[in-house]
XYZ file of C-alpha atoms in Angstrom:
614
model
C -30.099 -45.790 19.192
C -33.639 -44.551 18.151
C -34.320 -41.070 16.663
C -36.149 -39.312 20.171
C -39.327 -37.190 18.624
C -39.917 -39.251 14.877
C -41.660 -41.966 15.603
C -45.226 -43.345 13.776
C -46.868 -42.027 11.036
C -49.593 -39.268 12.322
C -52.280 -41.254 9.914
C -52.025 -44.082 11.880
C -54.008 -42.842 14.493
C -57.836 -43.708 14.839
C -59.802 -40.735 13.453
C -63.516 -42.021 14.473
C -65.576 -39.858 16.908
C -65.430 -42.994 19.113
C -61.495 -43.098 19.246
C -61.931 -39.245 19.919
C -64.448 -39.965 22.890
C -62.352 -42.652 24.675
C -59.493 -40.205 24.656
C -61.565 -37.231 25.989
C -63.282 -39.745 28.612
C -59.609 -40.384 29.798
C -58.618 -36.363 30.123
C -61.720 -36.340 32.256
C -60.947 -38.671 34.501
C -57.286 -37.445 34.865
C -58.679 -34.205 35.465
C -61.240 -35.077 38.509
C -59.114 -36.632 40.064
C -56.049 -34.145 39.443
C -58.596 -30.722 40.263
C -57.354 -29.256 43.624
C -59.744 -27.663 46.356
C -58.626 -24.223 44.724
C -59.793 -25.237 40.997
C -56.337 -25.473 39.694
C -55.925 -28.513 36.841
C -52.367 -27.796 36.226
C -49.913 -30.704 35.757
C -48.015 -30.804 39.428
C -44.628 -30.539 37.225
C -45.406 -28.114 34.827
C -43.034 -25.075 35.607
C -42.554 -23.817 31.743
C -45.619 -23.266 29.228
C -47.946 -23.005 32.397
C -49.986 -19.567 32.213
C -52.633 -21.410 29.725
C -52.888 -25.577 30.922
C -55.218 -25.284 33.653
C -57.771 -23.274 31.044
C -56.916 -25.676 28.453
C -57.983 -28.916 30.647
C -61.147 -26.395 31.528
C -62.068 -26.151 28.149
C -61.511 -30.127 26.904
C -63.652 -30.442 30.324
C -66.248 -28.212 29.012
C -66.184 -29.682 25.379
C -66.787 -33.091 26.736
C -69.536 -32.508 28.860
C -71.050 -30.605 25.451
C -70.661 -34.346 24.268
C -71.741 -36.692 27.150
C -73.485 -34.127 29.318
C -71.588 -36.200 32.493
C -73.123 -34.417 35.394
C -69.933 -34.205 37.169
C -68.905 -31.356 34.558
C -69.985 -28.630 35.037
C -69.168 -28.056 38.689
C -65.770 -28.916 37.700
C -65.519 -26.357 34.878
C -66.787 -23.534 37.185
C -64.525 -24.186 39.577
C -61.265 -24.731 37.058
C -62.394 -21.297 35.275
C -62.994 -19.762 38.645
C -59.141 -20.236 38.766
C -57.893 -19.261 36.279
C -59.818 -15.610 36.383
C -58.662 -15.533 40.026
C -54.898 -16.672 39.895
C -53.586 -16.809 36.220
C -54.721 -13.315 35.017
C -52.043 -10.926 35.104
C -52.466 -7.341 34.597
C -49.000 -6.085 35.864
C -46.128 -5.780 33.310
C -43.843 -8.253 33.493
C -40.389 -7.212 34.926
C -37.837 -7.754 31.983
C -40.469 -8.157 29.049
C -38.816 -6.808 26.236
C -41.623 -6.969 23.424
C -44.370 -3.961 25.095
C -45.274 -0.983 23.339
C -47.568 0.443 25.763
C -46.397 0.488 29.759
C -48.864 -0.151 32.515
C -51.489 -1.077 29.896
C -53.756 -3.011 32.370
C -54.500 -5.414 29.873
C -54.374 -9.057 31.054
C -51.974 -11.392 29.812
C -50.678 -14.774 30.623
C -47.550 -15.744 31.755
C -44.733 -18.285 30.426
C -43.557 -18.710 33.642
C -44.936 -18.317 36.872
C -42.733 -16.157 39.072
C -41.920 -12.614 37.911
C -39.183 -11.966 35.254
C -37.975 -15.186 35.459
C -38.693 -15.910 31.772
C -41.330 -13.042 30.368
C -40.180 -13.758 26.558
C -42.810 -16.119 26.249
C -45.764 -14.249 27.327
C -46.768 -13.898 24.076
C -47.081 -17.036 22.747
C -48.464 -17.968 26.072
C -51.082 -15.265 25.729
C -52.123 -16.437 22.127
C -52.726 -20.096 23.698
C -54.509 -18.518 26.627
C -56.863 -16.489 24.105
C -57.163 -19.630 22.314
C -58.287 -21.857 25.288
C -60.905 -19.173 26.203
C -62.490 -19.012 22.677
C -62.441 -22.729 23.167
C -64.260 -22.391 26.339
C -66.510 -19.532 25.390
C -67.712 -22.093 22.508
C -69.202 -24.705 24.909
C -69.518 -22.244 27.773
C -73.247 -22.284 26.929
C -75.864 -24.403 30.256
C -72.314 -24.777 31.523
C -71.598 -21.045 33.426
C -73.668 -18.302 34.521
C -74.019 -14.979 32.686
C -71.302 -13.073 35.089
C -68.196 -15.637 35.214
C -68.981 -15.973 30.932
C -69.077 -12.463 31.026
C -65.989 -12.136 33.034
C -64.032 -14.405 30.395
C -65.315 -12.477 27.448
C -64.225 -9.421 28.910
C -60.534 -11.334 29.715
C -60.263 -12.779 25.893
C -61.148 -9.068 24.744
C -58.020 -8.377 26.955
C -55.479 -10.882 25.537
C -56.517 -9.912 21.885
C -55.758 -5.836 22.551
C -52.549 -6.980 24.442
C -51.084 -8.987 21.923
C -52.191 -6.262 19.036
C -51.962 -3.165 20.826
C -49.670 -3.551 24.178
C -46.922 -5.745 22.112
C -45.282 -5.929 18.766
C -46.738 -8.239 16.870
C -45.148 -11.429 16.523
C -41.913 -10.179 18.095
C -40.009 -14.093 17.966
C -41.144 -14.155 13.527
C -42.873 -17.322 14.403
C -45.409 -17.954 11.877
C -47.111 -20.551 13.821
C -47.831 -18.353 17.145
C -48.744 -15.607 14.457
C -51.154 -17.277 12.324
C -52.405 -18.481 15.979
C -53.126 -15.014 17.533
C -55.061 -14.389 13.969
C -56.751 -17.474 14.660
C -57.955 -16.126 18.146
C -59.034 -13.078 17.015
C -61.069 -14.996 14.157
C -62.653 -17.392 17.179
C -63.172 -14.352 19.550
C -65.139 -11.950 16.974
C -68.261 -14.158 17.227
C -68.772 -13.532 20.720
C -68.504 -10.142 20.809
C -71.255 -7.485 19.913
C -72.040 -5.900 16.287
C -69.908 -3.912 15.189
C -67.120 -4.848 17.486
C -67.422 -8.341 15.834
C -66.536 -6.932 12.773
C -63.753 -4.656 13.803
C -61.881 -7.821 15.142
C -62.094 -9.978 12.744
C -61.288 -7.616 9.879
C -58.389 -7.006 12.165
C -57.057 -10.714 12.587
C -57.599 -10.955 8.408
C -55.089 -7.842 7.941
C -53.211 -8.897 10.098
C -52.692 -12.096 8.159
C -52.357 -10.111 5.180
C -49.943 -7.261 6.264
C -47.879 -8.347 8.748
C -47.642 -12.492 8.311
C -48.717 -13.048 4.192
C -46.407 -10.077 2.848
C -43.578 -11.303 4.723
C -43.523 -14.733 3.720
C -39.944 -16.322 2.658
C -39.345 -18.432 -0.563
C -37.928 -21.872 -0.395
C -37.817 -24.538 -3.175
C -40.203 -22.598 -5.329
C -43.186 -21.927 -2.412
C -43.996 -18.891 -0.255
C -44.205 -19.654 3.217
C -44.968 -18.513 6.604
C -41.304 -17.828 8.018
C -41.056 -19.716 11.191
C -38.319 -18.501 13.526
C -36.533 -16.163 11.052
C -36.313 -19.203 8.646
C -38.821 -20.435 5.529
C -40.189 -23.428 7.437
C -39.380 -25.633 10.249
C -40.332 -29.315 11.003
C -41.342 -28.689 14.279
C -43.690 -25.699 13.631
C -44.208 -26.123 9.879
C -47.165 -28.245 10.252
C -48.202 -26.708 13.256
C -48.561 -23.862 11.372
C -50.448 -26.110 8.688
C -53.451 -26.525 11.877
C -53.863 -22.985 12.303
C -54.019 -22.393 8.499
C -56.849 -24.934 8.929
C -58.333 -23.574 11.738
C -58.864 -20.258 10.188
C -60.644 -21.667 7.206
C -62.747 -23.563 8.862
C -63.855 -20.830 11.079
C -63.834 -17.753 8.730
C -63.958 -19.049 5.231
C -61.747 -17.166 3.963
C -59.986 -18.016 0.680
C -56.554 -16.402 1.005
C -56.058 -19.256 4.400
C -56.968 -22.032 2.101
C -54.750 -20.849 -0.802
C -52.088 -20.454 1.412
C -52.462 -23.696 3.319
C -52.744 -25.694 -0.183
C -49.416 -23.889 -0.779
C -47.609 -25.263 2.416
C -48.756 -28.397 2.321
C -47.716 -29.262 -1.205
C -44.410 -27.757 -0.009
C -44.370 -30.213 2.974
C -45.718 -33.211 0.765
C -42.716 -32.345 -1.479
C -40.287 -32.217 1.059
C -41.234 -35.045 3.420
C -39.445 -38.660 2.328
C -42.510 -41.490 1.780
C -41.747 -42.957 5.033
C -42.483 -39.630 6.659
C -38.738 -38.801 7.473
C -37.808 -35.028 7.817
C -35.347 -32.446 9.292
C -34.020 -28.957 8.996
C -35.438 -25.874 10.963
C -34.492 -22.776 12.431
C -35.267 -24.029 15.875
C -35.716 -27.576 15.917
C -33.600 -29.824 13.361
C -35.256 -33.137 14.323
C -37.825 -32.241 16.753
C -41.823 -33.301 15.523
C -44.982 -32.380 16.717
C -47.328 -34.259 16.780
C -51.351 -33.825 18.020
C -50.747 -30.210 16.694
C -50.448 -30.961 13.415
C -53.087 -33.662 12.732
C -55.910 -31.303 11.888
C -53.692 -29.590 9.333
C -52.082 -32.358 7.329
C -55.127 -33.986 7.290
C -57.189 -30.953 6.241
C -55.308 -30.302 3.616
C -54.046 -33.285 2.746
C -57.696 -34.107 1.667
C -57.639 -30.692 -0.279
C -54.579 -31.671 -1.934
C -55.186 -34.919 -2.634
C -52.077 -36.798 -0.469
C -50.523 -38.655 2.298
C -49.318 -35.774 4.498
C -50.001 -38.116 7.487
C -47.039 -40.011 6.772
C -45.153 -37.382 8.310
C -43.700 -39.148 11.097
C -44.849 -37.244 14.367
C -43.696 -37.838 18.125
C -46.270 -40.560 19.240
C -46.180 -39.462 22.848
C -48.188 -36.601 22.336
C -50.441 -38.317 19.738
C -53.885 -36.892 21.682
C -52.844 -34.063 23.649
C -49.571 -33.009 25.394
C -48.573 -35.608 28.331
C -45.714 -35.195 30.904
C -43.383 -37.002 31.757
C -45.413 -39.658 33.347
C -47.841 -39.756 30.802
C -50.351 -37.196 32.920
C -52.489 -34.984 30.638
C -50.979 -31.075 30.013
C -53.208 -28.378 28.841
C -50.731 -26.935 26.351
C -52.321 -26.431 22.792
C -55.596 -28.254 24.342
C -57.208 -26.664 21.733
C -56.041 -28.493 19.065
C -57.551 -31.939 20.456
C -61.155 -29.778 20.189
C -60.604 -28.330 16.406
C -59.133 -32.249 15.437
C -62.863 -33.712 17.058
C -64.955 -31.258 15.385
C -63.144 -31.221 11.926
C -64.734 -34.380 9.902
C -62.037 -34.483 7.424
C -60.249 -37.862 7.075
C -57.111 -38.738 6.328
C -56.669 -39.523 2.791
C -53.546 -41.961 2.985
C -52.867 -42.108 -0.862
C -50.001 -40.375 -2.478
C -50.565 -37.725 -5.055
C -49.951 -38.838 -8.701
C -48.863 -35.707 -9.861
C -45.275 -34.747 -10.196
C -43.100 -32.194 -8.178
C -40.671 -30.145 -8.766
C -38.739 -31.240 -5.366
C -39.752 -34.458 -5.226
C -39.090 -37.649 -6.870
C -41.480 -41.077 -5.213
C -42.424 -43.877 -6.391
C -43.162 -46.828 -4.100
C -41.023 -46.926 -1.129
C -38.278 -44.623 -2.457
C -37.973 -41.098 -2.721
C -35.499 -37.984 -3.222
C -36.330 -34.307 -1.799
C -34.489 -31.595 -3.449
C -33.822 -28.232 -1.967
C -33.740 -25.163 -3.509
C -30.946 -25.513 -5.544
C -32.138 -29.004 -6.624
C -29.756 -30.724 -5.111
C -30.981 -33.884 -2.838
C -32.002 -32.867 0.889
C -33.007 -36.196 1.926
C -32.935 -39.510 -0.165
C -35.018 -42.385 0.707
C -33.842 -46.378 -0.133
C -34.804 -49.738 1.192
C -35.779 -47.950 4.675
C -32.540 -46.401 4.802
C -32.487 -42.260 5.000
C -29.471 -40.608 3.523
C -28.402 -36.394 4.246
C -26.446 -34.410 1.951
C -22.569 -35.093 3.154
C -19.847 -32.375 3.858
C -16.788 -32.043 2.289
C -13.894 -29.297 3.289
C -17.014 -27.592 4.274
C -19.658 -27.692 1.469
C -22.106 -29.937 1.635
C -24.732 -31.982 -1.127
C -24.171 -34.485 -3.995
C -22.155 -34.007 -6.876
C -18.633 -34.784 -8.209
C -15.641 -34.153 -6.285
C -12.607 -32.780 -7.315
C -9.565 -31.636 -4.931
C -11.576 -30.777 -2.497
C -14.180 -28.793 -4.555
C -17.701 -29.835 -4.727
C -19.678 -29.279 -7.676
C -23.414 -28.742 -7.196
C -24.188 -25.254 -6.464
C -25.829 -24.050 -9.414
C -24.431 -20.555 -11.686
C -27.342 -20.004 -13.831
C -30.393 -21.523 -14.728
C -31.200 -25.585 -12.954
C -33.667 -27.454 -15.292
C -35.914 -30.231 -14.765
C -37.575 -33.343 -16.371
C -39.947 -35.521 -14.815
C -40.855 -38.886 -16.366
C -43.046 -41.345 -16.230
C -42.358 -45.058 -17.882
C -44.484 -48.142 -17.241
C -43.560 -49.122 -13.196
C -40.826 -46.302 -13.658
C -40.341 -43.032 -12.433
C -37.647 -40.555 -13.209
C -36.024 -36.969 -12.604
C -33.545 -35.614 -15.380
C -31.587 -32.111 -13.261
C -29.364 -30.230 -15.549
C -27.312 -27.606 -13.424
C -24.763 -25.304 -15.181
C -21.618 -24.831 -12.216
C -18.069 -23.441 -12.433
C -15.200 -25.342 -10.463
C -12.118 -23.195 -9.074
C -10.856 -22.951 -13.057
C -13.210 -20.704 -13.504
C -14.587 -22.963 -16.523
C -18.436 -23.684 -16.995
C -19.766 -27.139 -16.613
C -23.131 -28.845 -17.005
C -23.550 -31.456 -14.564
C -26.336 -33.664 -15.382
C -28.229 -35.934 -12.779
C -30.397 -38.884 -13.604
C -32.484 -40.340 -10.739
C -34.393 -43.402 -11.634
C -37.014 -45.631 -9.365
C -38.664 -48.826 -9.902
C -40.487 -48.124 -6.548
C -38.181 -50.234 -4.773
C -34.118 -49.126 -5.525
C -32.770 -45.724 -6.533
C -30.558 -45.481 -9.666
C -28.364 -42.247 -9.145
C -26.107 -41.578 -13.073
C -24.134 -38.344 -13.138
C -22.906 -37.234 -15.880
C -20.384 -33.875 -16.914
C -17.685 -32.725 -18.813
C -14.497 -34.341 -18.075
C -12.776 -32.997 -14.845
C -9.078 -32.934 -14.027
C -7.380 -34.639 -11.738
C -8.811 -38.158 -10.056
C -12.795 -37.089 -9.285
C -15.476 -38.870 -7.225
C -18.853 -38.574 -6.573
C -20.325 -37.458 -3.450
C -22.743 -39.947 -2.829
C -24.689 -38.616 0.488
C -24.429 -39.700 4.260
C -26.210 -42.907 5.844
C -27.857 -41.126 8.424
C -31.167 -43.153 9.520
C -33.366 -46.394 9.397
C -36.596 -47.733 9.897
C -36.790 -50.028 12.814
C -40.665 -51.107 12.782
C -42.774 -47.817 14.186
C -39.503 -46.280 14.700
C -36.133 -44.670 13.254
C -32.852 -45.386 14.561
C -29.382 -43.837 14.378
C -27.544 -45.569 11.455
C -24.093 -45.270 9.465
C -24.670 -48.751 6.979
C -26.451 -48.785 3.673
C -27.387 -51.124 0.708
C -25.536 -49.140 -1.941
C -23.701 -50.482 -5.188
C -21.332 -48.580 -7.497
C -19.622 -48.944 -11.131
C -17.060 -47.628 -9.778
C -15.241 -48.333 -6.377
C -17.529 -47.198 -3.787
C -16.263 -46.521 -0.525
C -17.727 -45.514 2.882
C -15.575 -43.052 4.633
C -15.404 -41.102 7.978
C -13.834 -37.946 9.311
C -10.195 -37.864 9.712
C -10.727 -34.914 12.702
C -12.565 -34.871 15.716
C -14.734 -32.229 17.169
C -18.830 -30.959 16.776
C -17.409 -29.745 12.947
C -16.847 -33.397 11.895
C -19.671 -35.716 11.921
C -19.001 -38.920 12.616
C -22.241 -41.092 11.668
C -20.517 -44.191 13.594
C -21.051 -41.603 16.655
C -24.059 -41.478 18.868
C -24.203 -37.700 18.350
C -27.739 -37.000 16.159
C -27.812 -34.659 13.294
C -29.603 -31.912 15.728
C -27.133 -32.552 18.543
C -24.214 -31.533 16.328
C -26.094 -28.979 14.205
C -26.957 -27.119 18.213
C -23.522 -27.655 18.546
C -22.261 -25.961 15.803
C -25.153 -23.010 16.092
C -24.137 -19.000 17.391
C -26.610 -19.031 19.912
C -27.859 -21.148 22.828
C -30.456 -24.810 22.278
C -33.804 -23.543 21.742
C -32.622 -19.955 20.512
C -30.196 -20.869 18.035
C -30.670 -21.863 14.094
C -29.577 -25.410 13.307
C -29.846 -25.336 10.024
C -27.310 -22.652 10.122
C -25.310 -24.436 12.729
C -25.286 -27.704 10.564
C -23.533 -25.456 7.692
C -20.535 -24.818 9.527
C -19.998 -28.502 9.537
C -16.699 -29.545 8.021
C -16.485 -33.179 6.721
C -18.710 -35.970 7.381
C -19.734 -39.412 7.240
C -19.570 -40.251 2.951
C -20.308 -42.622 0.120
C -17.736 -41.822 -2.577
C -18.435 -43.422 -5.926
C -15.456 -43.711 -8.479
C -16.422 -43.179 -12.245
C -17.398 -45.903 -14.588
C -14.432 -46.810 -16.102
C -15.784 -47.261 -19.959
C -17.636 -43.776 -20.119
C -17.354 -41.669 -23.423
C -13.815 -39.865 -23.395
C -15.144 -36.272 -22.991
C -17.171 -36.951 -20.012
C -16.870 -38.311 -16.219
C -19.947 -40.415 -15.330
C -20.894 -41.803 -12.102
C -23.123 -44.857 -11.684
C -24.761 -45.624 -7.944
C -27.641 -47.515 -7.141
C -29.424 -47.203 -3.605
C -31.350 -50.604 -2.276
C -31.122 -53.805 -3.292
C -29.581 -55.911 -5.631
C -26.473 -57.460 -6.238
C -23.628 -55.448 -8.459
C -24.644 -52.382 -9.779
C -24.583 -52.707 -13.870
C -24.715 -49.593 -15.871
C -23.099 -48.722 -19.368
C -23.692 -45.360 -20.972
C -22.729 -44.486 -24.395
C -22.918 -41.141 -26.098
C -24.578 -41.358 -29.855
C -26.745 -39.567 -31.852
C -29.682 -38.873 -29.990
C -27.789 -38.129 -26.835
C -26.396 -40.307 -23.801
C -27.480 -43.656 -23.466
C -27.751 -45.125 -19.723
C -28.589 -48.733 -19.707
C -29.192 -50.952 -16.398
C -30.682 -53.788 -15.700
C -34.044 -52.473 -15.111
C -34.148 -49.379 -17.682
C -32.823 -48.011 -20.502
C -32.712 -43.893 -20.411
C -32.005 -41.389 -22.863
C -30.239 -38.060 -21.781
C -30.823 -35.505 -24.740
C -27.989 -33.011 -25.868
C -27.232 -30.355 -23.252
C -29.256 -27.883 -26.045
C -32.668 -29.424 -25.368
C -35.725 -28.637 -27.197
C -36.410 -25.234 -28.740
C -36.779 -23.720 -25.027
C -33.812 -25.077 -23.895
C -35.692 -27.555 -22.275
C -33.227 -31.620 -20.989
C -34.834 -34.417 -23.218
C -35.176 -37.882 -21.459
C -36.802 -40.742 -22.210
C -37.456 -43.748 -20.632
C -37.862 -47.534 -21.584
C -38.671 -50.577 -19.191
C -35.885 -52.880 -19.597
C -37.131 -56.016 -21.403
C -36.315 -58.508 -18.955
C -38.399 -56.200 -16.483
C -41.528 -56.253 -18.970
């Protein structure tokens, strides 16, 4: 069973004006053919997401003909707008809308859904992609419409912009994505307005930014970000977020949408495994975009200087959004525009410098959450999620139940670099149920092809394990299937276990069930409305590697040995001497300094190429 949205790498697709003109060549024949008497270019089965589409195919009409100058065009772009003045304009209050400030305002909007009430809390999302399709239009309007139906839309636009700033709340679903959008819009409006309304707006759309989207930014492993859904980040919206960050650069130059972009996409970068597998949102767990984020990851992954097109989007919509037979939607039409104009290419190397979150080298990688413990590790094409245990979940020992890996006090970091070797040193300080204060320290170690996992802490009672992570997902050529093998190897006995109970609160990776399936499951509120993330936490036991301890460590500690990829048995000795603890294997030999560190306090590590390797 194959993973639904992740499918290819986004930098995979053609980036040449001439793959961009073949693709708007074939919206315009879909369109001509699909544009009825009365000018409507709506999808015949679009029901949700509607009140923009026909405007967006008008606009990617308009924008061709601005590059081919096909004189079937314009007649077809008068009509189509003629439309959407005429029948998608709405200037009556929804019945039901909770989000207005202002009744009876007058102001146009545009709708989520057609028919009244039925679903008015996306009007304003809706009405940010309807301001944005006009902008659009109002761009290339120009040989293309007369002076009254461009003055018309100008005078509509001016509409959306006062509704979603004055008529609403702003941003009332805290999505950072529609938000940065609406600032986006007002950005792309303020040019074709009249001095000094032009400057009103667009020092509007910047404080905006600044007040209400900037100062309320959440924190998560180390970055600010954008919170998307009432969460730090989601990797659904996350990069679409990423485009409009882009967006408003390009357009306004302003500094503070480039600093912050930088910001998010190292965070993604850092995040993302090297094969371009993510999850974890507040609305979708699994879900990717996918033409809605090119033109930010590969904005700023040229700023940044890495592969951010690796992230593994949903190929389906790798132009435009399609339906379900493939037919051309006008949802976020935009973006195909801003992706054609922008001549940024993708830069498809990774960066060299280290991360804080991150450990990659080749094809493996780890990356860390907040609390530095892994979120998703990548080995031999196999992805691995933190597993759950008597409801905690991570990586760590395991001792009666109790997990140890959620940090009390200070986690510290070393990053190495060795010849072909990479390596991450994580030094947390925890307390188990006896109340007494541990150090559990965590070597990860790549050659660029296997993972070398060697915990380390202070000997534990009873008969511990480690918590070795779940065998979630593989690659399967340009996609990722459901998986619950691995090519792991222990010191210790290593087993691969499976929930005892049945029910959404015990994943079963054997199970057809996806991680977002269960995580919905498991969330307070309905699929589409509900946090997964948060869902996901009230898991109880899952699918886990459990690693038993070398059985020659020093006497005062428990050590835990696991490599991830392959190999044949897993050889690892450590000895505690002089200058600290000694891990040898057969590719490396590492050196874990004493839990005091350097004068700051600061792990020591260093790391040797095994001989044989050299």
């Amino acid at each position: 069973m194959h993973l639904l949205h992740q499918r290819g790498p986004l930098h995979d697709l053609p980036d040449t004006p001439e793959a961009y003109d073949a693709v708007l060549a074939d919206v315009v024949e879909q369109a001509l053919a699909r544009l009825t008497p009365e000018g409507n270019l709506e999808h015949p089965d679009c029901v949700d997401d509607i009140g923009d589409t026909s405007l967006g195919i008008t606009s990617l009409l308009a924008f061709a003909w601005q590059r081919t100058k096909d004189p079937r065009l314009p007649e077809a772009v008068r009509r189509s707008l003629a439309f959407h003045l005429r029948e998608r304009v709405y200037v009556e209050d929804n019945p039901g809308y909770p989000n207005l400030r202002v009744r009876n305002s007058g102001l146009p909007y545009a709708r989520y859904t057609l028919e009244a009430g039925a679903h008015p809390i996306g009007d304003w999302p809706s009405t940010v992609w309807a301001l944005l399709q006009a902008v659009n239009l109002l761009d290339a309007a120009d040989g293309l419409v007369d002076d009254a139906q461009r003055g018309e839309l100008v005078e509509v636009a001016r509409g959306y912009w006062r509704w979603l700033t004055e008529a609403t709340f702003f941003n009332p679903q805290e999505a950072g994505n529609q938000a940065i959008g609406c600032v986006v819009g007002g950005l792309m409006l303020a040019s074709h307005l009249p001095s000094p309304e032009r400057e009103s707006v667009r020092g509007h759309a910047v404080d905006l930014y600044v007040d209400r989207i900037r100062a309320h930014r959440v924190r998560d492993r180390g970055a600010l970000l954008p919170p998307e859904h009432g969460g730090a980040y989601d990797n659904n919206y996350g990069p679409i977020s990423l485009s409009f960050l882009a967006q408003a650069h390009r357009v306004s130059g302003e500094e503070i949408f480039a600093e912050d972009g930088d910001a998010l996409a190292r965070y993604i970068d850092a995040r993302l495994t090297g094969g371009g597998f993510d999850n974890g949102g507040p609305r979708y767990s699994e879900q990717h975009s996918a033409f809605e984020s090119v033109l930010g990851l590969r904005y700023f992954g040229a700023r940044i200087g890495s592969d951010l097109g690796r992230y593994r989007g949903d190929s389906r919509w790798a132009r435009h959004a399609v339906k379900a037979d493939g037919g051309v939607d006008g949802h976020f039409a935009w973006m195909l525009v801003w992706q054609t104009e922008d001549t940024t290419r993708w830069h498809r190397t990774p960066s060299a410098e280290p991360a804080r979150h991150q450990l990659r080298l080749g094809t493996v990688s780890v990356a860390f959450d907040s609390h530095m413990t892994p979120s998703v590790t990548e080995a031999d094409g196999t992805y691995y999620l933190p597993a759950a245990v008597n409801r905690q979940h991570g990586y760590g020992p395991v001792v009666d139940g109790f997990l140890f890996c959620r940090p009390m006090g200070e986690v510290r970091v070393r990053d190495v670099r060795a010849e072909s070797l990479a390596a991450k040193l994580v030094t947390k300080p925890v307390v188990g149920r006896d109340h007494v204060l541990r150090h559990v320290r965590s070597l990860y170690v790549t050659d660029g092809t296997s993972l070398w996992v060697t915990v380390a802490v202070e000997r534990l009672p009873g008969t511990p394990y480690l918590l070795a992570g779940m065998p979630y997902a593989a690659d399967d050529g340009d996609r990722v299937r459901r998986t619950a093998e691995a090519r792991v190897a222990s010191v210790g006995e290593l087993r691969l276990t499976h929930p005892r109970s049945e029910g959404a609160d015990h994943f079963d990776a054997r199970s057809e069930t996806t991680q977002q399936q269960a995580a919905f499951a498991l969330a307070e509120d309905p699929r589409g409305y509900g946090n997964p993330d948060e869902g996901w936490s009230h898991l109880v036991s899952s699918t886990a590697l459990e690693a038993a301890p070398v059985p020659d460590a020093p006497e005062d500690l428990h050590v835990f040995a696991v490599r991830y990829g392959p190999g044949g048995a897993c050889t690892v000795t450590v000895e505690q001497g002089a200058e600290g603890l000694t891990v040898r294997t057969e590719a490396f030999t590492a050196v874990i300094g004493d839990i005091a560190g350097d004068a700051h306090g600061e792990p020591e590590l260093t790391l040797h190429l095994s001989t044989t390797r050299r």
